[in-house]
Amino acid sequence: MTQSAQNKKPVIHLQNVSKRFGANTVVDDVTLTVGEGEVAAIIGPSGAGKSTLLRCINLLERPDSGCITVCDTLVNAGEQIGAKELALLRRNAGMVFQSFNLFPHLTVLRNVSLAQERVLGRGRKEADEVSATLLDRVGLADKADEYPNRCSGGQQQRIAIARALALEPKVMLFDEPTSALDPELGLEVLAVMKELAVEGMTMVVVTHEMQFARDVGDHLIVMAEGAILEEGPPEEIFSAPRHGRTRQFLSAVLER
Amino acid sequence: MHMFLTIFAGVPTTLLITVASLALGMLGGIPLVLGRRSRFRALRMVSRFLIETLRGIPPLVWLFLIFFGFGSSMTWMTALMASIFGLGLISCAYMAEIYRGGLSAISAGQWEAAEALGMNHRSVLSKVIGPQVFRVSIPAAATYGIGLLKDSSVAFTIGVTDILFRATAQSYQTRDALTPFLIAGLVYIIITIPSAWGSRWLDARLKNRVAR
């Protein structure tokens, strides 16, 4: 646990979480705490289990063992997960995917509105108003009536962020949000994420953007082979990695 | 010309059978495909059995079963109702299989995105997955519908006054075994070709709007 996480109220807590696919242990006994307002960046070589760990937080992957707490919702992997708990946990955790996953049959505005109506029970008019405000916030007010496939990748990812924010989550999970984008388009997504971080949103970001992890993140988590190699303030780890595997990974991504 | 008009007068009946049984199939196919993909093994088996049975028995046999078999104790059932019901049942099975194909064309990311937003299964199906499945099912459903339009001619065997029934009657009356059936063929073509155009137009329009 890092210094900053100890001082702040924990928003996410994972206790001994493991996930296996067949004989393959993808997440191996991970314990992790993310405090309120913290921006946690998870880095590491591909196949390290970063995305799977992130997807365990909102239970898109059901862990085989361990406990997961998001805000005040506790889920134990050993027990049957109730629909109510699941809904509550997911309401507090917004997620942004590498491949955006916008709903192609709905306009941009309706993409952002749908879950508000279905999950929060807002009326259509109220939901659309909130959506318009959020689209404005990510700089896409003029795209409201377009269909997602008419938008660039960077725009689609910003719409996906607005869609997740529409449920007023307490924490945002980002699964390689810029990996499917050209470097330039990735920048506009990173700018929106940076703004969110500045506003105090708790974020967990699986990323290969080292610059972002270093500048915006305040909690760096290095994973390899399903386990956390080391974690702490990004500056410390970037300048003096304790672990040989971390050093090897960092030199591979930074010195190219 | 008189013969053409007489046969052509069967078009509304043929269209009614086709559209009504296709509509039944589009509705009835939904519970069948949901059952086919259910978490529960028993439900999957039942749905699969139903689909195979409905498809495995020829339409003509279904019509005889319903109209002469069960229909004998249900005197209110007309030949038209029996043919709509029979072809509608078969359509349920075919539409379920078409939907199943459509479902597998929807990426896992769509389910995940909707679930991550906290939507319940019912909302995910009705608002996110369902509309996309309908959309991708249009070409296959249209092809099936045009096939159904032609297959609806089996209804003449139980006395429904559709295109073929009228053509047969004309052939008896005029002792001409060729012309009435040539006309019947022509009338079927007059309806099927615009239907194919229409479905292609609809598909292109939707594709244009929601480029996949």
CSV table of C-alpha atoms in Angstrom, one decimal:
chain,number,residue,atom,x,y,z
A,1,MET,CA,0.0,0.0,0.0
A,2,THR,CA,1.4,3.4,-0.9
A,3,GLN,CA,1.6,6.4,1.3
A,4,SER,CA,-1.1,8.3,-0.5
A,5,ALA,CA,-3.5,5.3,-0.3
A,6,GLN,CA,-3.1,5.1,3.4
A,7,ASN,CA,-4.1,8.7,4.0
A,8,LYS,CA,-7.2,8.6,1.9
A,9,LYS,CA,-10.4,6.7,2.2
A,10,PRO,CA,-10.1,3.6,0.1
A,11,VAL,CA,-12.5,3.5,-2.9
A,12,ILE,CA,-11.4,0.2,-4.3
A,13,HIS,CA,-10.0,-2.7,-2.3
A,14,LEU,CA,-9.0,-6.0,-3.8
A,15,GLN,CA,-8.1,-8.8,-1.3
A,16,ASN,CA,-6.2,-11.8,-2.6
A,17,VAL,CA,-8.0,-11.8,-5.9
A,18,SER,CA,-7.1,-14.6,-8.3
A,19,LYS,CA,-8.5,-15.5,-11.8
A,20,ARG,CA,-7.8,-18.6,-13.8
A,21,PHE,CA,-8.6,-19.4,-17.3
A,22,GLY,CA,-8.4,-23.2,-17.4
A,23,ALA,CA,-4.9,-24.2,-16.1
A,24,ASN,CA,-3.7,-20.6,-16.7
A,25,THR,CA,-3.6,-18.3,-13.7
A,26,VAL,CA,-4.0,-14.9,-15.2
A,27,VAL,CA,-4.4,-12.9,-12.0
A,28,ASP,CA,-2.4,-14.4,-9.1
A,29,ASP,CA,-3.4,-13.5,-5.6
A,30,VAL,CA,-3.5,-9.7,-6.0
A,31,THR,CA,-4.1,-7.3,-3.1
A,32,LEU,CA,-4.6,-3.7,-4.0
A,33,THR,CA,-6.0,-0.5,-2.6
A,34,VAL,CA,-6.9,2.6,-4.5
A,35,GLY,CA,-7.8,5.7,-2.4
A,36,GLU,CA,-10.3,8.4,-3.1
A,37,GLY,CA,-9.2,10.8,-5.8
A,38,GLU,CA,-6.2,8.7,-6.7
A,39,VAL,CA,-5.1,8.1,-10.3
A,40,ALA,CA,-3.7,4.5,-10.3
A,41,ALA,CA,-1.9,3.5,-13.5
A,42,ILE,CA,-1.3,-0.2,-14.1
A,43,ILE,CA,1.6,-0.9,-16.4
A,44,GLY,CA,3.5,-4.0,-17.5
A,45,PRO,CA,4.2,-6.3,-20.4
A,46,SER,CA,1.3,-7.8,-22.4
A,47,GLY,CA,-0.1,-10.9,-20.9
A,48,ALA,CA,0.6,-9.7,-17.4
A,49,GLY,CA,-3.0,-9.8,-16.5
A,50,LYS,CA,-3.6,-6.0,-16.3
A,51,SER,CA,-6.8,-5.9,-18.2
A,52,THR,CA,-8.2,-9.0,-16.5
A,53,LEU,CA,-7.4,-7.5,-13.1
A,54,LEU,CA,-9.2,-4.3,-14.1
A,55,ARG,CA,-12.2,-6.3,-15.4
A,56,CYS,CA,-12.3,-8.2,-12.1
A,57,ILE,CA,-13.0,-4.8,-10.3
A,58,ASN,CA,-16.4,-4.4,-12.0
A,59,LEU,CA,-16.9,-8.2,-12.3
A,60,LEU,CA,-16.9,-8.4,-16.1
A,61,GLU,CA,-14.6,-11.2,-15.2
A,62,ARG,CA,-15.7,-13.2,-12.1
A,63,PRO,CA,-12.6,-13.9,-10.0
A,64,ASP,CA,-12.1,-17.4,-8.7
A,65,SER,CA,-11.2,-16.3,-5.3
A,66,GLY,CA,-10.7,-13.2,-3.2
A,67,CYS,CA,-12.8,-10.2,-2.2
A,68,ILE,CA,-13.6,-7.0,-4.1
A,69,THR,CA,-14.8,-3.8,-2.5
A,70,VAL,CA,-15.9,-0.8,-4.6
A,71,CYS,CA,-17.1,2.1,-2.4
A,72,ASP,CA,-19.2,0.3,0.2
A,73,THR,CA,-20.1,-2.7,-1.9
A,74,LEU,CA,-18.3,-5.9,-0.9
A,75,VAL,CA,-18.3,-8.9,-3.2
A,76,ASN,CA,-16.8,-12.2,-2.2
A,77,ALA,CA,-15.8,-14.4,-5.1
A,78,GLY,CA,-16.6,-17.6,-3.2
A,79,GLU,CA,-20.3,-16.7,-2.9
A,80,GLN,CA,-23.2,-16.2,-5.3
A,81,ILE,CA,-23.2,-12.6,-6.3
A,82,GLY,CA,-26.6,-11.0,-6.0
A,83,ALA,CA,-28.1,-8.9,-8.8
A,84,LYS,CA,-28.5,-6.0,-6.5
A,85,GLU,CA,-24.9,-6.0,-5.3
A,86,LEU,CA,-23.7,-6.3,-8.8
A,87,ALA,CA,-25.8,-3.4,-10.1
A,88,LEU,CA,-24.7,-1.2,-7.1
A,89,LEU,CA,-21.1,-2.0,-7.7
A,90,ARG,CA,-21.3,-1.3,-11.4
A,91,ARG,CA,-23.1,1.9,-10.9
A,92,ASN,CA,-20.2,3.2,-8.8
A,93,ALA,CA,-17.6,2.0,-11.3
A,94,GLY,CA,-17.7,3.4,-14.8
A,95,MET,CA,-15.7,1.7,-17.5
A,96,VAL,CA,-14.0,2.7,-20.7
A,97,PHE,CA,-12.9,0.0,-23.2
A,98,GLN,CA,-10.0,-0.2,-25.6
A,99,SER,CA,-12.5,-0.7,-28.5
A,100,PHE,CA,-15.0,2.0,-27.3
A,101,ASN,CA,-18.0,-0.3,-27.6
A,102,LEU,CA,-20.4,2.4,-28.3
A,103,PHE,CA,-23.9,1.3,-29.3
A,104,PRO,CA,-23.9,1.6,-33.2
A,105,HIS,CA,-27.7,1.8,-33.5
A,106,LEU,CA,-28.1,4.8,-31.3
A,107,THR,CA,-27.1,8.4,-31.8
A,108,VAL,CA,-24.3,9.8,-29.8
A,109,LEU,CA,-26.7,11.6,-27.5
A,110,ARG,CA,-28.8,8.4,-26.9
A,111,ASN,CA,-25.7,6.4,-26.3
A,112,VAL,CA,-25.0,8.7,-23.3
A,113,SER,CA,-28.7,8.8,-22.2
A,114,LEU,CA,-29.7,5.1,-22.4
A,115,ALA,CA,-28.2,3.9,-19.1
A,116,GLN,CA,-29.4,6.9,-17.2
A,117,GLU,CA,-32.9,6.0,-18.1
A,118,ARG,CA,-32.5,2.3,-17.6
A,119,VAL,CA,-30.3,2.4,-14.5
A,120,LEU,CA,-31.0,5.7,-12.7
A,121,GLY,CA,-34.6,5.9,-13.9
A,122,ARG,CA,-34.3,9.3,-15.3
A,123,GLY,CA,-36.9,10.6,-17.8
A,124,ARG,CA,-35.8,10.9,-21.4
A,125,LYS,CA,-35.8,14.7,-21.3
A,126,GLU,CA,-33.7,14.9,-18.1
A,127,ALA,CA,-31.3,12.2,-19.4
A,128,ASP,CA,-30.8,14.0,-22.7
A,129,GLU,CA,-30.1,17.3,-20.9
A,130,VAL,CA,-27.4,15.6,-18.8
A,131,SER,CA,-26.0,13.9,-21.8
A,132,ALA,CA,-25.8,17.2,-23.7
A,133,THR,CA,-23.9,18.8,-20.8
A,134,LEU,CA,-21.5,15.8,-20.7
A,135,LEU,CA,-20.9,15.9,-24.4
A,136,ASP,CA,-20.1,19.5,-24.2
A,137,ARG,CA,-17.6,18.8,-21.4
A,138,VAL,CA,-15.7,16.3,-23.6
A,139,GLY,CA,-15.9,18.8,-26.5
A,140,LEU,CA,-18.4,17.0,-28.6
A,141,ALA,CA,-21.7,18.9,-28.2
A,142,ASP,CA,-22.0,19.2,-32.0
A,143,LYS,CA,-21.9,15.4,-32.5
A,144,ALA,CA,-25.0,14.7,-30.4
A,145,ASP,CA,-27.2,13.7,-33.3
A,146,GLU,CA,-24.6,11.8,-35.3
A,147,TYR,CA,-24.2,8.0,-35.2
A,148,PRO,CA,-21.0,6.8,-33.5
A,149,ASN,CA,-19.5,5.3,-36.6
A,150,ARG,CA,-19.5,8.8,-38.2
A,151,CYS,CA,-17.0,9.9,-35.5
A,152,SER,CA,-13.3,9.5,-35.3
A,153,GLY,CA,-11.8,7.0,-32.9
A,154,GLY,CA,-10.7,9.8,-30.5
A,155,GLN,CA,-14.2,11.2,-30.6
A,156,GLN,CA,-15.8,7.8,-30.0
A,157,GLN,CA,-13.6,7.2,-27.0
A,158,ARG,CA,-14.6,10.7,-25.6
A,159,ILE,CA,-18.2,9.8,-26.1
A,160,ALA,CA,-17.6,6.5,-24.2
A,161,ILE,CA,-16.1,8.5,-21.4
A,162,ALA,CA,-19.2,10.7,-21.3
A,163,ARG,CA,-21.4,7.6,-21.4
A,164,ALA,CA,-19.7,6.2,-18.3
A,165,LEU,CA,-19.7,9.6,-16.5
A,166,ALA,CA,-23.4,9.9,-17.0
A,167,LEU,CA,-24.1,7.5,-14.2
A,168,GLU,CA,-22.0,9.7,-11.8
A,169,PRO,CA,-19.6,6.9,-10.9
A,170,LYS,CA,-17.3,7.2,-7.9
A,171,VAL,CA,-14.5,5.6,-9.8
A,172,MET,CA,-13.5,5.2,-13.5
A,173,LEU,CA,-11.8,2.2,-15.0
A,174,PHE,CA,-9.9,2.6,-18.2
A,175,ASP,CA,-8.8,-0.4,-20.2
A,176,GLU,CA,-6.1,0.7,-22.5
A,177,PRO,CA,-8.2,3.7,-23.7
A,178,THR,CA,-5.8,4.9,-26.3
A,179,SER,CA,-4.3,1.7,-27.6
A,180,ALA,CA,-6.7,1.5,-30.6
A,181,LEU,CA,-6.0,5.2,-31.5
A,182,ASP,CA,-3.5,7.1,-33.6
A,183,PRO,CA,-1.1,8.9,-31.4
A,184,GLU,CA,-2.7,12.3,-32.2
A,185,LEU,CA,-6.2,11.1,-31.5
A,186,GLY,CA,-5.0,9.5,-28.3
A,187,LEU,CA,-3.9,12.9,-27.1
A,188,GLU,CA,-7.4,14.3,-27.1
A,189,VAL,CA,-8.6,11.3,-25.0
A,190,LEU,CA,-5.7,11.8,-22.6
A,191,ALA,CA,-6.6,15.4,-22.3
A,192,VAL,CA,-10.1,14.6,-21.2
A,193,MET,CA,-8.7,12.0,-18.7
A,194,LYS,CA,-6.3,14.5,-17.4
A,195,GLU,CA,-9.1,16.9,-16.8
A,196,LEU,CA,-11.1,14.2,-14.9
A,197,ALA,CA,-8.1,13.6,-12.7
A,198,VAL,CA,-7.7,17.2,-11.9
A,199,GLU,CA,-11.3,17.4,-10.9
A,200,GLY,CA,-10.6,14.7,-8.4
A,201,MET,CA,-12.1,11.6,-10.0
A,202,THR,CA,-10.7,8.3,-8.7
A,203,MET,CA,-9.2,6.4,-11.7
A,204,VAL,CA,-7.7,3.1,-12.5
A,205,VAL,CA,-6.0,3.1,-15.9
A,206,VAL,CA,-4.4,0.2,-17.6
A,207,THR,CA,-2.1,1.9,-20.1
A,208,HIS,CA,1.0,1.8,-22.2
A,209,GLU,CA,1.2,5.6,-22.1
A,210,MET,CA,4.2,6.0,-19.8
A,211,GLN,CA,4.1,9.8,-20.0
A,212,PHE,CA,0.5,9.8,-18.7
A,213,ALA,CA,1.3,7.3,-16.0
A,214,ARG,CA,4.2,9.5,-14.9
A,215,ASP,CA,2.6,12.9,-15.1
A,216,VAL,CA,-1.0,12.3,-14.2
A,217,GLY,CA,-0.8,9.1,-12.1
A,218,ASP,CA,-0.1,9.2,-8.4
A,219,HIS,CA,0.0,5.5,-7.9
A,220,LEU,CA,1.9,3.3,-10.2
A,221,ILE,CA,1.3,-0.5,-10.3
A,222,VAL,CA,3.7,-2.7,-12.2
A,223,MET,CA,2.4,-6.1,-13.1
A,224,ALA,CA,4.0,-9.2,-14.6
A,225,GLU,CA,2.7,-12.8,-14.8
A,226,GLY,CA,-0.5,-12.0,-13.0
A,227,ALA,CA,1.1,-10.5,-9.9
A,228,ILE,CA,2.0,-7.0,-8.8
A,229,LEU,CA,5.8,-6.6,-9.0
A,230,GLU,CA,5.9,-3.3,-7.3
A,231,GLU,CA,3.8,-0.3,-6.6
A,232,GLY,CA,4.3,3.2,-5.3
A,233,PRO,CA,4.6,6.8,-6.5
A,234,PRO,CA,5.4,6.8,-10.2
A,235,GLU,CA,8.4,9.1,-9.9
A,236,GLU,CA,10.1,6.7,-7.6
A,237,ILE,CA,9.5,3.6,-9.7
A,238,PHE,CA,10.4,5.3,-12.9
A,239,SER,CA,13.7,6.7,-11.5
A,240,ALA,CA,14.7,3.8,-9.3
A,241,PRO,CA,12.8,0.5,-10.0
A,242,ARG,CA,13.4,-2.0,-7.3
A,243,HIS,CA,12.7,-5.1,-9.3
A,244,GLY,CA,14.8,-6.4,-12.2
A,245,ARG,CA,11.8,-7.2,-14.3
A,246,THR,CA,10.5,-3.7,-13.8
A,247,ARG,CA,13.8,-2.3,-15.0
A,248,GLN,CA,13.7,-4.5,-18.0
A,249,PHE,CA,10.2,-3.5,-18.9
A,250,LEU,CA,10.8,0.2,-18.4
A,251,SER,CA,13.9,0.3,-20.4
A,252,ALA,CA,12.0,-1.5,-23.2
A,253,VAL,CA,9.2,1.1,-23.3
A,254,LEU,CA,11.2,4.2,-22.5
A,255,GLU,CA,14.4,3.7,-24.5
A,256,ARG,CA,13.0,3.1,-27.9
B,1,MET,CA,-57.1,-10.5,-69.6
B,2,HIS,CA,-60.1,-11.8,-67.7
B,3,MET,CA,-58.1,-14.8,-66.7
B,4,PHE,CA,-55.2,-12.6,-65.5
B,5,LEU,CA,-57.5,-10.4,-63.3
B,6,THR,CA,-59.2,-13.5,-61.8
B,7,ILE,CA,-55.8,-15.0,-60.8
B,8,PHE,CA,-54.5,-11.6,-59.8
B,9,ALA,CA,-57.4,-11.3,-57.3
B,10,GLY,CA,-55.6,-14.0,-55.3
B,11,VAL,CA,-52.8,-11.6,-54.5
B,12,PRO,CA,-54.3,-10.1,-51.3
B,13,THR,CA,-54.8,-13.6,-49.8
B,14,THR,CA,-51.3,-14.7,-50.7
B,15,LEU,CA,-49.9,-11.5,-49.2
B,16,LEU,CA,-52.0,-11.8,-46.1
B,17,ILE,CA,-50.8,-15.4,-45.4
B,18,THR,CA,-47.2,-14.4,-46.0
B,19,VAL,CA,-47.2,-11.2,-44.0
B,20,ALA,CA,-49.2,-12.6,-41.1
B,21,SER,CA,-47.2,-15.8,-40.8
B,22,LEU,CA,-43.9,-13.8,-41.1
B,23,ALA,CA,-45.1,-11.5,-38.4
B,24,LEU,CA,-46.0,-14.5,-36.2
B,25,GLY,CA,-42.5,-15.9,-36.9
B,26,MET,CA,-40.7,-12.6,-36.1
B,27,LEU,CA,-42.5,-12.5,-32.7
B,28,GLY,CA,-42.4,-16.2,-31.9
B,29,GLY,CA,-38.8,-16.5,-33.0
B,30,ILE,CA,-37.7,-14.2,-30.1
B,31,PRO,CA,-38.7,-16.6,-27.2
B,32,LEU,CA,-37.4,-19.5,-29.2
B,33,VAL,CA,-33.9,-18.0,-29.7
B,34,LEU,CA,-33.8,-16.8,-26.1
B,35,GLY,CA,-34.6,-20.4,-25.0
B,36,ARG,CA,-32.0,-21.8,-27.4
B,37,ARG,CA,-29.3,-19.6,-25.8
B,38,SER,CA,-30.6,-19.9,-22.3
B,39,ARG,CA,-28.4,-20.7,-19.3
B,40,PHE,CA,-30.7,-23.5,-18.4
B,41,ARG,CA,-29.9,-26.8,-20.2
B,42,ALA,CA,-33.5,-28.0,-20.1
B,43,LEU,CA,-34.8,-24.8,-21.7
B,44,ARG,CA,-32.1,-25.1,-24.4
B,45,MET,CA,-33.1,-28.7,-25.1
B,46,VAL,CA,-36.8,-27.9,-25.4
B,47,SER,CA,-36.2,-24.9,-27.7
B,48,ARG,CA,-33.9,-26.9,-29.9
B,49,PHE,CA,-36.4,-29.8,-30.0
B,50,LEU,CA,-39.2,-27.4,-31.0
B,51,ILE,CA,-37.1,-25.7,-33.7
B,52,GLU,CA,-36.0,-29.0,-35.2
B,53,THR,CA,-39.6,-30.4,-35.1
B,54,LEU,CA,-41.1,-27.2,-36.7
B,55,ARG,CA,-38.5,-27.2,-39.4
B,56,GLY,CA,-38.3,-30.9,-39.9
B,57,ILE,CA,-41.9,-31.5,-40.9
B,58,PRO,CA,-42.9,-30.3,-44.4
B,59,PRO,CA,-45.3,-27.3,-44.5
B,60,LEU,CA,-47.9,-29.3,-46.3
B,61,VAL,CA,-47.9,-31.9,-43.6
B,62,TRP,CA,-48.3,-29.2,-41.0
B,63,LEU,CA,-51.2,-27.7,-42.8
B,64,PHE,CA,-53.0,-31.0,-43.0
B,65,LEU,CA,-52.3,-31.7,-39.4
B,66,ILE,CA,-53.7,-28.4,-38.3
B,67,PHE,CA,-56.6,-28.1,-40.6
B,68,PHE,CA,-57.8,-31.7,-41.0
B,69,GLY,CA,-56.3,-33.0,-37.8
B,70,PHE,CA,-56.8,-30.5,-35.0
B,71,GLY,CA,-59.2,-28.4,-37.1
B,72,SER,CA,-61.9,-31.1,-37.1
B,73,SER,CA,-62.6,-30.5,-33.5
B,74,MET,CA,-62.2,-26.7,-33.9
B,75,THR,CA,-65.0,-25.8,-36.3
B,76,TRP,CA,-64.3,-22.1,-36.0
B,77,MET,CA,-61.0,-22.5,-37.8
B,78,THR,CA,-61.0,-21.5,-41.4
B,79,ALA,CA,-58.6,-22.7,-44.0
B,80,LEU,CA,-57.0,-19.2,-44.1
B,81,MET,CA,-56.5,-19.2,-40.3
B,82,ALA,CA,-55.0,-22.7,-40.4
B,83,SER,CA,-52.6,-21.8,-43.1
B,84,ILE,CA,-51.5,-18.6,-41.3
B,85,PHE,CA,-51.1,-20.6,-38.1
B,86,GLY,CA,-49.2,-23.4,-39.7
B,87,LEU,CA,-46.8,-21.3,-41.8
B,88,GLY,CA,-46.5,-18.9,-38.8
B,89,LEU,CA,-45.3,-21.8,-36.6
B,90,ILE,CA,-42.7,-22.9,-39.1
B,91,SER,CA,-41.6,-19.3,-39.5
B,92,CYS,CA,-41.0,-19.1,-35.7
B,93,ALA,CA,-38.3,-21.8,-36.0
B,94,TYR,CA,-36.7,-20.3,-39.1
B,95,MET,CA,-36.7,-16.8,-37.6
B,96,ALA,CA,-35.2,-18.1,-34.3
B,97,GLU,CA,-32.3,-19.5,-36.4
B,98,ILE,CA,-31.9,-16.3,-38.3
B,99,TYR,CA,-31.9,-14.3,-35.0
B,100,ARG,CA,-29.3,-16.8,-33.6
B,101,GLY,CA,-27.0,-16.0,-36.5
B,102,GLY,CA,-27.6,-12.3,-35.9
B,103,LEU,CA,-26.8,-12.7,-32.2
B,104,SER,CA,-23.5,-14.3,-32.9
B,105,ALA,CA,-22.6,-11.3,-35.2
B,106,ILE,CA,-22.9,-8.9,-32.2
B,107,SER,CA,-19.5,-8.4,-30.6
B,108,ALA,CA,-19.0,-9.4,-27.0
B,109,GLY,CA,-18.0,-5.8,-26.4
B,110,GLN,CA,-21.6,-4.7,-26.8
B,111,TRP,CA,-22.8,-7.0,-24.0
B,112,GLU,CA,-19.9,-5.9,-21.8
B,113,ALA,CA,-20.4,-2.2,-22.3
B,114,ALA,CA,-24.1,-2.5,-21.4
B,115,GLU,CA,-23.4,-4.7,-18.4
B,116,ALA,CA,-20.6,-2.4,-17.2
B,117,LEU,CA,-23.1,0.4,-17.3
B,118,GLY,CA,-25.1,-1.6,-14.7
B,119,MET,CA,-28.0,-2.4,-17.1
B,120,ASN,CA,-30.0,-5.5,-16.2
B,121,HIS,CA,-30.3,-8.4,-18.6
B,122,ARG,CA,-33.7,-7.4,-19.8
B,123,SER,CA,-32.6,-3.8,-20.7
B,124,VAL,CA,-29.4,-5.1,-22.4
B,125,LEU,CA,-31.5,-7.4,-24.6
B,126,SER,CA,-34.3,-5.0,-25.4
B,127,LYS,CA,-32.3,-1.8,-25.9
B,128,VAL,CA,-28.8,-2.8,-26.9
B,129,ILE,CA,-28.6,-6.3,-28.4
B,130,GLY,CA,-32.1,-6.8,-29.7
B,131,PRO,CA,-32.3,-3.8,-32.0
B,132,GLN,CA,-28.9,-4.7,-33.5
B,133,VAL,CA,-29.9,-8.3,-34.0
B,134,PHE,CA,-33.0,-7.2,-35.9
B,135,ARG,CA,-30.9,-4.9,-38.0
B,136,VAL,CA,-28.4,-7.6,-39.0
B,137,SER,CA,-31.2,-10.1,-39.5
B,138,ILE,CA,-33.0,-8.0,-42.2
B,139,PRO,CA,-31.3,-9.5,-45.3
B,140,ALA,CA,-31.8,-13.1,-44.1
B,141,ALA,CA,-35.3,-12.4,-42.9
B,142,ALA,CA,-36.2,-10.9,-46.3
B,143,THR,CA,-34.8,-13.9,-48.2
B,144,TYR,CA,-36.9,-16.1,-45.9
B,145,GLY,CA,-40.0,-13.9,-46.4
B,146,ILE,CA,-39.8,-14.2,-50.2
B,147,GLY,CA,-39.4,-17.9,-49.9
B,148,LEU,CA,-42.4,-18.0,-47.6
B,149,LEU,CA,-44.4,-16.0,-50.1
B,150,LYS,CA,-43.8,-18.8,-52.7
B,151,ASP,CA,-44.4,-21.5,-50.1
B,152,SER,CA,-47.7,-20.0,-49.1
B,153,SER,CA,-49.0,-21.6,-52.3
B,154,VAL,CA,-49.4,-24.8,-50.3
B,155,ALA,CA,-52.4,-23.2,-48.7
B,156,PHE,CA,-54.4,-23.9,-51.9
B,157,THR,CA,-54.4,-27.6,-50.9
B,158,ILE,CA,-56.7,-26.9,-48.0
B,159,GLY,CA,-58.9,-24.6,-50.1
B,160,VAL,CA,-57.5,-21.1,-49.4
B,161,THR,CA,-58.3,-19.0,-52.5
B,162,ASP,CA,-54.8,-17.7,-53.1
B,163,ILE,CA,-53.1,-17.2,-56.4
B,164,LEU,CA,-52.5,-20.8,-57.1
B,165,PHE,CA,-56.0,-21.9,-56.1
B,166,ARG,CA,-57.4,-19.4,-58.6
B,167,ALA,CA,-55.0,-20.5,-61.3
B,168,THR,CA,-56.0,-24.2,-60.7
B,169,ALA,CA,-59.7,-23.3,-60.9
B,170,GLN,CA,-59.1,-21.4,-64.2
B,171,SER,CA,-57.3,-24.3,-65.6
B,172,TYR,CA,-60.2,-26.7,-64.8
B,173,GLN,CA,-62.7,-24.2,-66.2
B,174,THR,CA,-60.9,-23.4,-69.5
B,175,ARG,CA,-59.3,-26.9,-70.0
B,176,ASP,CA,-56.0,-25.0,-70.5
B,177,ALA,CA,-53.3,-26.5,-68.4
B,178,LEU,CA,-50.6,-24.1,-69.4
B,179,THR,CA,-51.8,-20.4,-69.5
B,180,PRO,CA,-53.3,-20.1,-66.0
B,181,PHE,CA,-50.1,-21.5,-64.4
B,182,LEU,CA,-47.9,-19.2,-66.6
B,183,ILE,CA,-50.0,-16.3,-65.3
B,184,ALA,CA,-49.7,-17.5,-61.7
B,185,GLY,CA,-45.9,-17.6,-62.1
B,186,LEU,CA,-45.9,-14.1,-63.6
B,187,VAL,CA,-48.1,-12.8,-60.7
B,188,TYR,CA,-45.7,-14.3,-58.1
B,189,ILE,CA,-42.7,-12.7,-59.9
B,190,ILE,CA,-44.6,-9.3,-59.9
B,191,ILE,CA,-44.7,-9.5,-56.1
B,192,THR,CA,-41.4,-11.1,-55.3
B,193,ILE,CA,-39.1,-8.9,-57.4
B,194,PRO,CA,-40.3,-5.6,-55.8
B,195,SER,CA,-40.1,-7.3,-52.4
B,196,ALA,CA,-36.4,-8.1,-53.0
B,197,TRP,CA,-35.8,-4.5,-54.1
B,198,GLY,CA,-37.6,-3.2,-51.1
B,199,SER,CA,-35.5,-5.3,-48.7
B,200,ARG,CA,-32.3,-4.3,-50.4
B,201,TRP,CA,-33.3,-0.7,-50.2
B,202,LEU,CA,-34.1,-1.0,-46.5
B,203,ASP,CA,-30.9,-2.7,-45.8
B,204,ALA,CA,-28.8,-0.2,-47.6
B,205,ARG,CA,-30.6,2.7,-45.9
B,206,LEU,CA,-30.0,1.3,-42.5
B,207,LYS,CA,-26.4,0.4,-43.3
B,208,ASN,CA,-25.8,3.9,-44.6
B,209,ARG,CA,-27.1,5.4,-41.3
B,210,VAL,CA,-25.4,3.0,-39.0
B,211,ALA,CA,-22.3,2.1,-40.9
B,212,ARG,CA,-21.0,-1.0,-39.3
